Coordinates of C-alpha atoms and ligand atoms in Angstrom, one line a residue:
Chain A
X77 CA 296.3 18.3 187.1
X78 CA 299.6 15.7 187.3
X79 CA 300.9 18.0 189.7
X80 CA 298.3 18.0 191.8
X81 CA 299.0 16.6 195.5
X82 CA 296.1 14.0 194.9
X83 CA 296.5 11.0 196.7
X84 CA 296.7 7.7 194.5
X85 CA 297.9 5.3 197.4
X86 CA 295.7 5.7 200.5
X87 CA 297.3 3.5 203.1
X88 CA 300.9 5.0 202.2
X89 CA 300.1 8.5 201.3
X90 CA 301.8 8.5 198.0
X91 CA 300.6 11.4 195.4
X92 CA 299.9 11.6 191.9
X93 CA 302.8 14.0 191.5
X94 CA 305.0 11.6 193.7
X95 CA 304.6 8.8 190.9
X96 CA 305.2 11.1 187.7
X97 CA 308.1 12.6 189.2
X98 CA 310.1 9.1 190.5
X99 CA 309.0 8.1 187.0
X100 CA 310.4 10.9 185.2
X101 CA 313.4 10.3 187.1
X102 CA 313.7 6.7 187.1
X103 CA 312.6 5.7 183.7
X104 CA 312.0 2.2 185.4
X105 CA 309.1 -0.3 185.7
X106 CA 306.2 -0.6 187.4
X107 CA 307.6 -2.9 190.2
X108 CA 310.7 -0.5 190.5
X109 CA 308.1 2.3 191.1
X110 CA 306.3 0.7 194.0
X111 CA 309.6 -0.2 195.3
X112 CA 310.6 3.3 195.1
X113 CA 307.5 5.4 196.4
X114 CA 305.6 2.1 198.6
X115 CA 302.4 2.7 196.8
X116 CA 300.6 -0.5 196.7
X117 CA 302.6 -1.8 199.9
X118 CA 300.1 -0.8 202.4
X119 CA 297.9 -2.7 204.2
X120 CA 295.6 -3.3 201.4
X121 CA 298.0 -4.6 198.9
X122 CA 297.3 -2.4 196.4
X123 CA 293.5 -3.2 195.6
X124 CA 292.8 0.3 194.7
X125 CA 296.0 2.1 192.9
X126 CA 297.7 -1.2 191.5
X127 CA 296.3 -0.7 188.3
X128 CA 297.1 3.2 188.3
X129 CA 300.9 2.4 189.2
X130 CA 300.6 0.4 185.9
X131 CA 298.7 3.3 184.5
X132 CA 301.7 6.2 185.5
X133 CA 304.3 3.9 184.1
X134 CA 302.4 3.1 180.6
X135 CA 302.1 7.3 180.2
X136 CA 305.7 8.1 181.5
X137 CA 307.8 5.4 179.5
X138 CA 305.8 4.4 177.1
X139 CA 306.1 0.8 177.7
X140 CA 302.6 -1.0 177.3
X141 CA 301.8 -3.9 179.2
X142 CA 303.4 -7.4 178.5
X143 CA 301.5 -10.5 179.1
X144 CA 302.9 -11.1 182.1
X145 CA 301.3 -9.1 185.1
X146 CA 303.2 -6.4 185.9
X147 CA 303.0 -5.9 189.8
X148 CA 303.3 -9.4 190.9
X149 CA 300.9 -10.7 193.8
X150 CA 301.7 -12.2 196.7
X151 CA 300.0 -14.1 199.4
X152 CA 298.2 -13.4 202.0
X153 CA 295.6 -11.7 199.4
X154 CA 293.5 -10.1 201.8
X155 CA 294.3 -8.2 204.9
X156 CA 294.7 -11.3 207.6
X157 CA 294.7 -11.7 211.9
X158 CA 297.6 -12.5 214.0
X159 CA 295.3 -15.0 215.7
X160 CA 294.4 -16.7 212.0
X161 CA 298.2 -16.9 211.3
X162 CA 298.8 -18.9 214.6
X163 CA 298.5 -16.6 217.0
X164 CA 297.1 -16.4 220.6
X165 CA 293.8 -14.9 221.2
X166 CA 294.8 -13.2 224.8
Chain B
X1275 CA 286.5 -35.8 200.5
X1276 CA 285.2 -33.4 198.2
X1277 CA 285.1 -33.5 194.4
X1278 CA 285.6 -29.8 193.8
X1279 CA 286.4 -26.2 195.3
X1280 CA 284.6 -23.1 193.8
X1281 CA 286.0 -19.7 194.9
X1282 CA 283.4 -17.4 194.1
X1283 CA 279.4 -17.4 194.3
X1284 CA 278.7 -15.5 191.6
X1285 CA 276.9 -16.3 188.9
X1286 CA 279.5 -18.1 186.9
X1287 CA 280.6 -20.2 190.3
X1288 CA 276.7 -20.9 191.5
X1289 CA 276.4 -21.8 187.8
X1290 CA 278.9 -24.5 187.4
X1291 CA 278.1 -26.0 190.9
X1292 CA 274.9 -26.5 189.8
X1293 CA 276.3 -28.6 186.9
X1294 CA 279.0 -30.5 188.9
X1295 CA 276.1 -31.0 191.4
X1296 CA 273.9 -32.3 188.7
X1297 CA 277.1 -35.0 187.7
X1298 CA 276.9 -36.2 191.1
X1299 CA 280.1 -34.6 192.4
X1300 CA 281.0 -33.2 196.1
X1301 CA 280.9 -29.5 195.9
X1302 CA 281.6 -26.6 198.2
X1303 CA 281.8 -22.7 197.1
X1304 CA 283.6 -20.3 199.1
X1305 CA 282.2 -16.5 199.0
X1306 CA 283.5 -13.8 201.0
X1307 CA 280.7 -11.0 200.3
X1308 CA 277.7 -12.4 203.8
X1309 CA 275.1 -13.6 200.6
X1310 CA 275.5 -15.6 197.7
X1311 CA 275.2 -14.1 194.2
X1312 CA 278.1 -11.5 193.5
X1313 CA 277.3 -8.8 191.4
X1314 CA 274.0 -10.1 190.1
X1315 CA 272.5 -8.9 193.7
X1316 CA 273.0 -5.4 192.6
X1317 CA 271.8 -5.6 188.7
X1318 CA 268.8 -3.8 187.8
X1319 CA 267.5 -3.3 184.5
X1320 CA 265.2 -3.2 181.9
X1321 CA 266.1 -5.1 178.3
X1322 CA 265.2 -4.0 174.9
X1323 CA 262.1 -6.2 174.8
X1324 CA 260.6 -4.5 178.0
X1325 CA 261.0 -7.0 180.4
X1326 CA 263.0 -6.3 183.7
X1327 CA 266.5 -8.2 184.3
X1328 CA 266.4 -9.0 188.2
X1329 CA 269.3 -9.7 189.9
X1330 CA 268.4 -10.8 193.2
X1331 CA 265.8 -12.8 191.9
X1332 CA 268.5 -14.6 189.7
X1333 CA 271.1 -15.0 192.9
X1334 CA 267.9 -16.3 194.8
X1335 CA 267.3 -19.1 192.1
X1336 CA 271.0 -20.3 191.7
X1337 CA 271.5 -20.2 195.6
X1338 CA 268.3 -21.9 195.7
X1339 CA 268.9 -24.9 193.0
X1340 CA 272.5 -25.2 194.0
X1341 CA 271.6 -26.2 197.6
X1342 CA 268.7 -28.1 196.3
X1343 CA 271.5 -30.3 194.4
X1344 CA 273.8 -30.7 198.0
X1345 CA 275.8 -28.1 197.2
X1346 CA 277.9 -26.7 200.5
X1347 CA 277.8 -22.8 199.7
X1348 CA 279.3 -20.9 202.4
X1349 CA 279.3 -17.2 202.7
X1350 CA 281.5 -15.2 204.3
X1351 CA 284.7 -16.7 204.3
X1352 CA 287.9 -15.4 202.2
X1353 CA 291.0 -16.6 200.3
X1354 CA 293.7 -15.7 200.6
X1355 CA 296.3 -18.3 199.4
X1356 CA 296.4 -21.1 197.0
X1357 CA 298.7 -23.9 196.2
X1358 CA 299.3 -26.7 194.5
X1359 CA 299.4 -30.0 196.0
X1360 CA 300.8 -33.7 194.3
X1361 CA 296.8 -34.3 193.9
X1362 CA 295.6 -30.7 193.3
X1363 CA 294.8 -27.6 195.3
X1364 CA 295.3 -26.4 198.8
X1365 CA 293.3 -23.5 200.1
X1366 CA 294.0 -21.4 202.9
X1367 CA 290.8 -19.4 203.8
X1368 CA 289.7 -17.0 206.6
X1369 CA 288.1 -20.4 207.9
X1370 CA 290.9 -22.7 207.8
X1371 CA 292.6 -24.6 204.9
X1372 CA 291.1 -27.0 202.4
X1373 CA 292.3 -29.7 200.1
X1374 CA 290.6 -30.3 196.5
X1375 CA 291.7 -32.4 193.6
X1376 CA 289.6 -29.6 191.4
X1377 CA 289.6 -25.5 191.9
X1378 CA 287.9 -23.5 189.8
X1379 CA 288.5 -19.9 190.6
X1380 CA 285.1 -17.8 189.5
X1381 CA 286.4 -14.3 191.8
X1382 CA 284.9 -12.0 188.8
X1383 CA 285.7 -8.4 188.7
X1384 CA 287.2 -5.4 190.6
X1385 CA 286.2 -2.0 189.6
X1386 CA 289.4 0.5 189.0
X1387 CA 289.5 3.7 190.1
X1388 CA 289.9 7.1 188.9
X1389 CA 291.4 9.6 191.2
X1390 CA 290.0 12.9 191.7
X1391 CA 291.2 15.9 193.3
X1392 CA 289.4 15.9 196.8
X1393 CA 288.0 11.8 196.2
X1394 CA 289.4 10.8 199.7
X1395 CA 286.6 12.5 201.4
X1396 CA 283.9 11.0 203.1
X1397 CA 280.9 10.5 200.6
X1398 CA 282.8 9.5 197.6
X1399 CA 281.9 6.0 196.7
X1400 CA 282.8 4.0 192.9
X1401 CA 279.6 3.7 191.6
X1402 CA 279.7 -0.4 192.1
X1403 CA 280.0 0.8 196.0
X1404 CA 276.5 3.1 195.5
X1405 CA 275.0 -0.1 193.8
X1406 CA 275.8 -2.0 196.5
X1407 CA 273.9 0.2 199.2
X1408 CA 271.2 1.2 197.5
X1409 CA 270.2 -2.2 195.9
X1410 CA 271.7 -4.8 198.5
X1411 CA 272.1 -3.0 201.6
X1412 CA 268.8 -0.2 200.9
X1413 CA 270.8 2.1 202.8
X1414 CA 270.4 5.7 201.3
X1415 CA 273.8 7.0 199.9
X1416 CA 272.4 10.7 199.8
X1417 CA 270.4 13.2 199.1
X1418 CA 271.9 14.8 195.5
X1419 CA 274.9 13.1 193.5
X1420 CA 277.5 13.7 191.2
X1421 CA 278.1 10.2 188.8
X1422 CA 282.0 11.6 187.5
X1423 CA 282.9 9.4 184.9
X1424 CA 280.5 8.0 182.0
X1425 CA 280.3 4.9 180.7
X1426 CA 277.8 1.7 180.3
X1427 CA 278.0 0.5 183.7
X1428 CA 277.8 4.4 185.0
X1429 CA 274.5 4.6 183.4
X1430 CA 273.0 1.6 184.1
X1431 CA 273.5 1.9 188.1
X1432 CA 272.4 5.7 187.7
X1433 CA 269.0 4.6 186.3
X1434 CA 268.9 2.3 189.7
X1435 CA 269.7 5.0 192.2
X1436 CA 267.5 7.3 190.1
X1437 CA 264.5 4.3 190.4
X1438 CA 265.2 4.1 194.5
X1439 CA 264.4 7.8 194.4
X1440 CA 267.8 9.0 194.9
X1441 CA 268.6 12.1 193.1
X1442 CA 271.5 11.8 190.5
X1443 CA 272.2 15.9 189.7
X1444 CA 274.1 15.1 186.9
X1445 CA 276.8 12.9 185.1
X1446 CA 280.1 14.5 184.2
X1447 CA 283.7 13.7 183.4
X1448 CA 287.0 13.0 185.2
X1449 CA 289.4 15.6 184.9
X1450 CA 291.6 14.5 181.6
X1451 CA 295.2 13.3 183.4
X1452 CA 298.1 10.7 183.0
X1453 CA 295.8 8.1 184.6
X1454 CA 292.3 8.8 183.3
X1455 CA 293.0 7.5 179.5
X1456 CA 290.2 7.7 177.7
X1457 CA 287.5 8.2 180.5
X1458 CA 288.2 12.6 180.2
X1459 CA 288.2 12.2 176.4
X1460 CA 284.4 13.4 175.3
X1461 CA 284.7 11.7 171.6
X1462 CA 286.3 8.7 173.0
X1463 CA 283.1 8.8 175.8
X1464 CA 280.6 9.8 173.5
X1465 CA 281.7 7.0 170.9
X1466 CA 281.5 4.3 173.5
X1467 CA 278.1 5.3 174.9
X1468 CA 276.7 5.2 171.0
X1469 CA 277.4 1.6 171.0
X1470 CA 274.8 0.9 174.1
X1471 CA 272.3 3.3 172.4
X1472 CA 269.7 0.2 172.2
X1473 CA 269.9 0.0 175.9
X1474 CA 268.6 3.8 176.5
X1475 CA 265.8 5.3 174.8
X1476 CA 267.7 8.6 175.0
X1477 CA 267.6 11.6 173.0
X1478 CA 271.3 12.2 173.5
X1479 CA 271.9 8.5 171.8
X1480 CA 269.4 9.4 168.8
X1481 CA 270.8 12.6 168.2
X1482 CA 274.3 10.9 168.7
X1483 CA 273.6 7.9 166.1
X1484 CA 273.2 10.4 163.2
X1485 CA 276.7 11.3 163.3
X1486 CA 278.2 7.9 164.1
X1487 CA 279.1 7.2 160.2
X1488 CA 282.3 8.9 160.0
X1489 CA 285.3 9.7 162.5
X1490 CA 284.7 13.0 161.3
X1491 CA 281.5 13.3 161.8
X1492 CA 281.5 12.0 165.3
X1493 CA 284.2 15.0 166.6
X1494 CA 282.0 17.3 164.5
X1495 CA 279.3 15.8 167.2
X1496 CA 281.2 16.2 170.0
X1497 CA 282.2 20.1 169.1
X1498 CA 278.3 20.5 168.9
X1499 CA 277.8 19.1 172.1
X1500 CA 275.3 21.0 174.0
X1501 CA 276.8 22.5 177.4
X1502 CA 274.2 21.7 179.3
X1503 CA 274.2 17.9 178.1
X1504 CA 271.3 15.7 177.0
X1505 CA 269.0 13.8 179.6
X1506 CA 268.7 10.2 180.0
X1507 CA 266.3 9.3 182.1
X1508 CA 265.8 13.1 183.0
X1509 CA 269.8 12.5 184.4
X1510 CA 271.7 15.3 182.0
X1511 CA 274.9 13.1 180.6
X1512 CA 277.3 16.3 180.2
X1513 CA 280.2 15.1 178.1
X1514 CA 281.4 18.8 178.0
X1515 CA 281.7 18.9 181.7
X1516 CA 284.7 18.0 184.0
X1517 CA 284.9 17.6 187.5
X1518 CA 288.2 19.4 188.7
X1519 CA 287.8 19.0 192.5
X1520 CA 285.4 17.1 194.6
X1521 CA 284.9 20.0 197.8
X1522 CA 284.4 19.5 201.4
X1523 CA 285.2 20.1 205.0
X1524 CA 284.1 16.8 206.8
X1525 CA 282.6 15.0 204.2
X1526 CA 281.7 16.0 200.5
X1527 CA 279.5 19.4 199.9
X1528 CA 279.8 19.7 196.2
X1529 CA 281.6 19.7 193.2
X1530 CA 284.3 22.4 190.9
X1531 CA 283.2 21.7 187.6
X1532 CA 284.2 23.2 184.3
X1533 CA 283.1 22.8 180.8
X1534 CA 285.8 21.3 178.5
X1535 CA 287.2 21.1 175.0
X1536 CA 286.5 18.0 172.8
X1537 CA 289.9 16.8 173.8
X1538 CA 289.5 17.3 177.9
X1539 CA 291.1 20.8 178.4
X1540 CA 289.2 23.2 181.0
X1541 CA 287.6 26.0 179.2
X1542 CA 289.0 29.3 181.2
X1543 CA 285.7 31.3 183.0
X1544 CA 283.8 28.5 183.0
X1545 CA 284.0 27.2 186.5
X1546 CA 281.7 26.7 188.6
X1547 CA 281.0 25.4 192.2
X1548 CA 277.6 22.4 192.1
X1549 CA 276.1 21.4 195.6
X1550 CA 276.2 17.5 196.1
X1551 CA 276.2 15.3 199.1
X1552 CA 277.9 12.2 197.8
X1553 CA 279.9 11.9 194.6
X1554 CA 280.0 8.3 192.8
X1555 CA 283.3 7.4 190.7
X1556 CA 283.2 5.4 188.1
X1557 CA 286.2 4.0 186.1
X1558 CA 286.0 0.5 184.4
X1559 CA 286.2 -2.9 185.6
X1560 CA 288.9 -5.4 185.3
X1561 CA 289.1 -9.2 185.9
X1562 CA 289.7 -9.9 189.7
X1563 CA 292.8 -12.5 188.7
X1564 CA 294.8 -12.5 192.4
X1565 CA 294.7 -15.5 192.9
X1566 CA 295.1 -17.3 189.2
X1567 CA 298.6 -15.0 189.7
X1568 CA 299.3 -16.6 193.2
X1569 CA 298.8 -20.5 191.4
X1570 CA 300.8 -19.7 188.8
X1571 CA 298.7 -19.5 185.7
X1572 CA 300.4 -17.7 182.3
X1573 CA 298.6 -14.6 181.6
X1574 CA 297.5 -12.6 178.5
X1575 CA 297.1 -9.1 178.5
X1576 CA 294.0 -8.6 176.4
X1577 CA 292.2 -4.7 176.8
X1578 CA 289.3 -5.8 175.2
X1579 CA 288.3 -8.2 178.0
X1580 CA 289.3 -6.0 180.8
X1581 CA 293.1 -6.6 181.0
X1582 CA 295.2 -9.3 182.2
X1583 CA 293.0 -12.6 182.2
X1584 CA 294.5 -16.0 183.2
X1585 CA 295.1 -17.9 179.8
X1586 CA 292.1 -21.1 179.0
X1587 CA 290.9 -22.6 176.9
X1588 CA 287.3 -23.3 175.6
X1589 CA 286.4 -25.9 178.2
X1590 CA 287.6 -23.0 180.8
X1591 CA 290.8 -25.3 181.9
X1592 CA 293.8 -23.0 182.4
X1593 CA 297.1 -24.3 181.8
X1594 CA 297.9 -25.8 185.4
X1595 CA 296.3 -29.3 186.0
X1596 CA 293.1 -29.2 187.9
X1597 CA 292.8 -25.4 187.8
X1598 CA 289.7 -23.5 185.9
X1599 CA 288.5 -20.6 185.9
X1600 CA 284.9 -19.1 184.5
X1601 CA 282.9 -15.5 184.7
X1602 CA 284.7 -12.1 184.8
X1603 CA 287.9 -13.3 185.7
X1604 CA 288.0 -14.7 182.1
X1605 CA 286.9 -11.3 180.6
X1606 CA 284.4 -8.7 181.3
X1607 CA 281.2 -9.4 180.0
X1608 CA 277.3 -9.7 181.2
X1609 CA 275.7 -11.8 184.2
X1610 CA 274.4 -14.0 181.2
X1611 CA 277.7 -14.8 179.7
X1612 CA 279.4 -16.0 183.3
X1613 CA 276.4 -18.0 183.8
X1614 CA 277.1 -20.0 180.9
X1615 CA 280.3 -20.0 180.9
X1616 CA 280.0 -21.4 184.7
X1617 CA 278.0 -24.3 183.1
X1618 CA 280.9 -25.1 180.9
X1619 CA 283.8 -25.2 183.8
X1620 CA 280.9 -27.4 185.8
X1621 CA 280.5 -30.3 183.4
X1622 CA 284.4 -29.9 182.1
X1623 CA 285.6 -30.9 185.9
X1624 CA 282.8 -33.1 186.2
X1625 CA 284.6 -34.6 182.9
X1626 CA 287.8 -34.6 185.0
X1627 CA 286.5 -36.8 187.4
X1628 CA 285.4 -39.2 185.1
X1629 CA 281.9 -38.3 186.3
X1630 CA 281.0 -37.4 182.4
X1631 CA 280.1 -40.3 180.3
X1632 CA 278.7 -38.5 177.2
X1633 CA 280.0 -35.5 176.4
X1634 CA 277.6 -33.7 174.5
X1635 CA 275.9 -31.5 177.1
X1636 CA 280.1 -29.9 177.5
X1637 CA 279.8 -29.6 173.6
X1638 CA 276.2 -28.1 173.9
X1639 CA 277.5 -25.8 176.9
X1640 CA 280.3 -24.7 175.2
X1641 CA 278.4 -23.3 171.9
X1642 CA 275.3 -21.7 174.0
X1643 CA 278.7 -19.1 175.7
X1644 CA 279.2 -18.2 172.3
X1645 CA 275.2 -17.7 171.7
X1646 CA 274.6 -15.9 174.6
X1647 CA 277.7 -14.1 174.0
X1648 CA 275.8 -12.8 170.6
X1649 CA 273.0 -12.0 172.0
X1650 CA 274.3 -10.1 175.2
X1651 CA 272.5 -6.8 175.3
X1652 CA 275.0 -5.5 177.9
X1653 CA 278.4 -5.9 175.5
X1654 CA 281.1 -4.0 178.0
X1655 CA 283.5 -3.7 174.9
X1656 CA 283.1 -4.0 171.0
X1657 CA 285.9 -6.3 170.7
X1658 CA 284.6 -9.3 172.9
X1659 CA 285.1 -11.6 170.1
X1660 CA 288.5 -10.9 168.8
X1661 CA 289.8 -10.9 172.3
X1662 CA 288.3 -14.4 173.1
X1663 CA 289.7 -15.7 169.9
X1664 CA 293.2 -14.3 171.2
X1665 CA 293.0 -16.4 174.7
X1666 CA 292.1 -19.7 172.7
X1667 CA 295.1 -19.2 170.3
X1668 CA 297.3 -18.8 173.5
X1669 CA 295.9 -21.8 175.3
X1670 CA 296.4 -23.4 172.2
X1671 CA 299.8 -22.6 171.8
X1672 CA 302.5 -25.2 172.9
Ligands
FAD654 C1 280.0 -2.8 190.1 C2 279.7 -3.8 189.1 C3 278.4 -3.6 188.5 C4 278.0 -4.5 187.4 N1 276.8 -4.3 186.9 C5 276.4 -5.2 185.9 C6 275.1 -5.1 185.3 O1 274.3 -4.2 185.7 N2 274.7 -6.0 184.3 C7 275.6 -7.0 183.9 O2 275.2 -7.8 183.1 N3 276.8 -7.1 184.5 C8 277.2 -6.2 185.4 N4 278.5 -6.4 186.0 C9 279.4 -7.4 185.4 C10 279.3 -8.5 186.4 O3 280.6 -8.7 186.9 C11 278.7 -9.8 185.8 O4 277.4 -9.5 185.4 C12 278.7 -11.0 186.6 O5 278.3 -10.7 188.0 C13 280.0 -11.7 186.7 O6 279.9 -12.9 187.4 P1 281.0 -13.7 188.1 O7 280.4 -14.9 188.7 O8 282.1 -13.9 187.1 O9 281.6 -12.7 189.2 P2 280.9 -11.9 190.4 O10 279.4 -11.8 190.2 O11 281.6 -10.7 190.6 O12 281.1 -12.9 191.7 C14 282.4 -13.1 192.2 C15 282.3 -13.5 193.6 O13 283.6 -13.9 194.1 C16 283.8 -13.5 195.4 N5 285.2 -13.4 195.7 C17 286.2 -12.7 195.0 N6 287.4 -12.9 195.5 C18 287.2 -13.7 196.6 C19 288.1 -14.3 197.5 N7 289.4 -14.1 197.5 N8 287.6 -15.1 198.5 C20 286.3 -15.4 198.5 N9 285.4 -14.9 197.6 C21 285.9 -14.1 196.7 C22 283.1 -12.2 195.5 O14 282.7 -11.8 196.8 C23 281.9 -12.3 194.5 O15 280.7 -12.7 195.2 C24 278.9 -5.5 187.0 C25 280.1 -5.7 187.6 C26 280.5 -4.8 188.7 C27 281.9 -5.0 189.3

């Protein structure tokens, strides 16, 4: 089932198997991993698979979460106009 | 000049403007769903004593008393930024910015996912999404479902769908895999679903209970499990059963199931292709804490209330001066619990103020969290109380 071509990442197409195997190959951490295959970078910041990214590199490395959150946030949290950041309506 | 911001109209943020109200402080809640009452508008469910827990009727009354008090709730309008300020919070929202000397942040909780082979098609929903439409929005999700994933909440929103006449096929398992943890485990399932056995009058959770006195006992259960599951509700709960793909051209037309070992493997020759028109995921939920991360507030990672949950203390202050935070983002636990612990981040800013001169009704408030607490009969995880004690300790910590 890892294998399987199941998307985890929606906005940037990024697989189940995608994850496991950058993680295999870069034991690394969950920010490294996002870096390294863009899931959570799309349009939706990661609402959906952020906690899976977490979830691939807990199972591949072994590492279990800190108290510290591991995929940091960053503002604007929700998907946001040109107009509402200053922009021109025409 | 307002006296304080409340992100979220849930029940814990409806709840503590009602007390800052009450204190005679300026208060405005921001919400981004169209109507005011988070999750409660979708809660539906009978307690142990018979009588019917209404959430819409709830989110009516809060809405109701909070505007009653001048409280300036408006709907539909998002965060997306905070930041501190020399004299406390900015806010940038889909409707411009705002400046507040208090913010309490009352955003509650996400639900997480749990990918399945074939879940990008159209008609796959989390089960939150299906509660939503059916008990919100009364727009029919389908004709026959497929719940994959079992668990309290899982149940509970079946039993609505199921009550709105919507045919719920039956209730399966993930497929076990590096990201389903425990959810494609059927003792880990089956153990957790014992503990809300007062919650179902099921046949599945008396035949369950007997074997619930030993760890032995309870795989021995497990092993027993019959294939074609126990009903609750007349919904068979199949804990022996896996979804492996969710099917479909355009949109979903059923579901490759197979019936597992206790620990999650597909049995070989035991596939077998279901018909379903919409397939509900459910995973867990964990505390909605974007923008406690985006002010800066130290964290603890805690599994028993959900995962990471910005660090307070027991009058719901966090760590960063004129911050709070109440409800789900603190921990997942019942409607009940947020409410009261909503109360307590009302009268602890109204305290802040200086609007507070006796402070026994924040004492009071602050004991009746950990009442209702005991009482819950919706208790998301057994370890509630150990992980609360852990967050004090922190917030207590230099
Ligand atoms: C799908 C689902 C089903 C549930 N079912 C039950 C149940 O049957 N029984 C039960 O007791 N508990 C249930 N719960 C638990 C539920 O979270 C609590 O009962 C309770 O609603 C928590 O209250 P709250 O005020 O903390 O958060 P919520 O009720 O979740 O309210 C939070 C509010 O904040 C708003 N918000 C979040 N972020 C932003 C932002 N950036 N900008 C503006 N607004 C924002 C949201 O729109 C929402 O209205 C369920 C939870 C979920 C997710």
């Amino acid at each position: 089932m890892d294998a399987h071509q199941l998307i985890v990442c929606r906005c940037e197409e990024v697989s189940l198997a995608e994850l496991m195997e950058t993680a295999e190959a870069y034991p690394c951490s969950a920010r490294e991993l996002k870096l390294r295959t863009r899931a959570g970078m799309g349009c939706c910041g990661g609402r959906t698979c952020r906690v899976l990214v977490d979830q691939v590199i807990e199972k591949v490395t072994g590492q279990t979460p800190s108290h510290s959150v591991p995929l940091g946030y960053q503002p604007p949290v929700r998907p946001l106009s040109f107009q509402l950041m200053g922009g021109r309506n025409k | 000049m307002i006296d304080a911001l409340i992100i979220g109209a849930g029940p814990a943020g409806l709840s503590a403007a009602i007390a800052c109200a009450k204190q005679d402080l300026s208060v405005v809640v921001i919400d981004e769903f169209y109507r005011a009452g988070g999750r409660l508008l979708g809660q539906l469910h009978q307690e142990p004593d018979g009588t019917w827990w209404n959430g819409i009727e709830e989110a009516l009354r809060l809405d109701r008393e909070a505007r009653a008090l001048g409280v300036d709730i408006r709907c539909g309008v998002s965060v997306y930024d905070v930041s501190r300020t020399p004299g406390g919070w900015n806010v940038s929202t889909t409707a411009g910015k705002m400046e507040t000397p208090l913010l309490l942040i009352a955003t509650g909780a996400s639900e997480t996912a749990v990918p399945v082979p074939g879940w990008t098609l159209p008609g796959v929903m989390s089960i939150g999404a299906a509660q939503v439409m059916t008990n919100v929005q009364r727009v029919r999700v389908g004709e026959r479902g497929v719940v994959i994933g079992v668990n309290i909440l899982s149940v509970a929103i079946a039993r609505e769908l199921q009550l709105a006449g919507i045919q719920i096929d039956r209730m399966i398992l993930p497929p076990a895999s590096s990201i389903t943890g425990n959810a494609g485990l059927p003792e880990e399932v089956m153990r957790a679903l014992l503990r809300v056995a007062h919650l179902a009058p099921s046949p599945l959770l008396r035949w369950g209970s007997r074997f619930m006195h030993s760890h032995w006992m309870q795989s021995l259960a497990v092993r027993l499990y019959p294939s074609r599951g126990f009903p609750m509700w007349d919904i068979p709960i199949q804990l022996r059963t896996a979804a492996l793909e969710i099917v479909g051209k355009a949109q979903v037309e059923g579901v490759r199931i197979a019936q597992i070992t206790p620990d999650g493997q597909p049995i070989f020759g035991t596939e077998q292709l279901i018909p379903a028109d919409f397939v509900c995921i459910a995973g867990g939920l964990s505390p909605l804490a974007e923008l406690a991360a985006i002010a800066g507030c130290p964290f603890a990672y805690v599994p028993s209330l959900g995962g990471h949950v910005p660090i307070h203390n027991d009058q719901m202050q966090t760590a960063l001066p004129g911050l709070f935070v109440a409800g789900n983002i603190t921990g997942v636990e019942s409607a009940k619990v947020a409410m009261a612990q909503g109360k307590v981040a009302g009268l602890s800013m109204a305290h802040a103020r200086g609007a507070l001169t006796d402070l026994s009704p924040l004492t009071d408030a602050i004991r009746d969290v950990k009442a209702v607490r005991q009482r819950a009969t919706i208790q998301f995880h057994p370890d509630i109380d150990d992980g609360r004690a852990l967050v004090e300790k922190l917030a207590l910590a230099p």
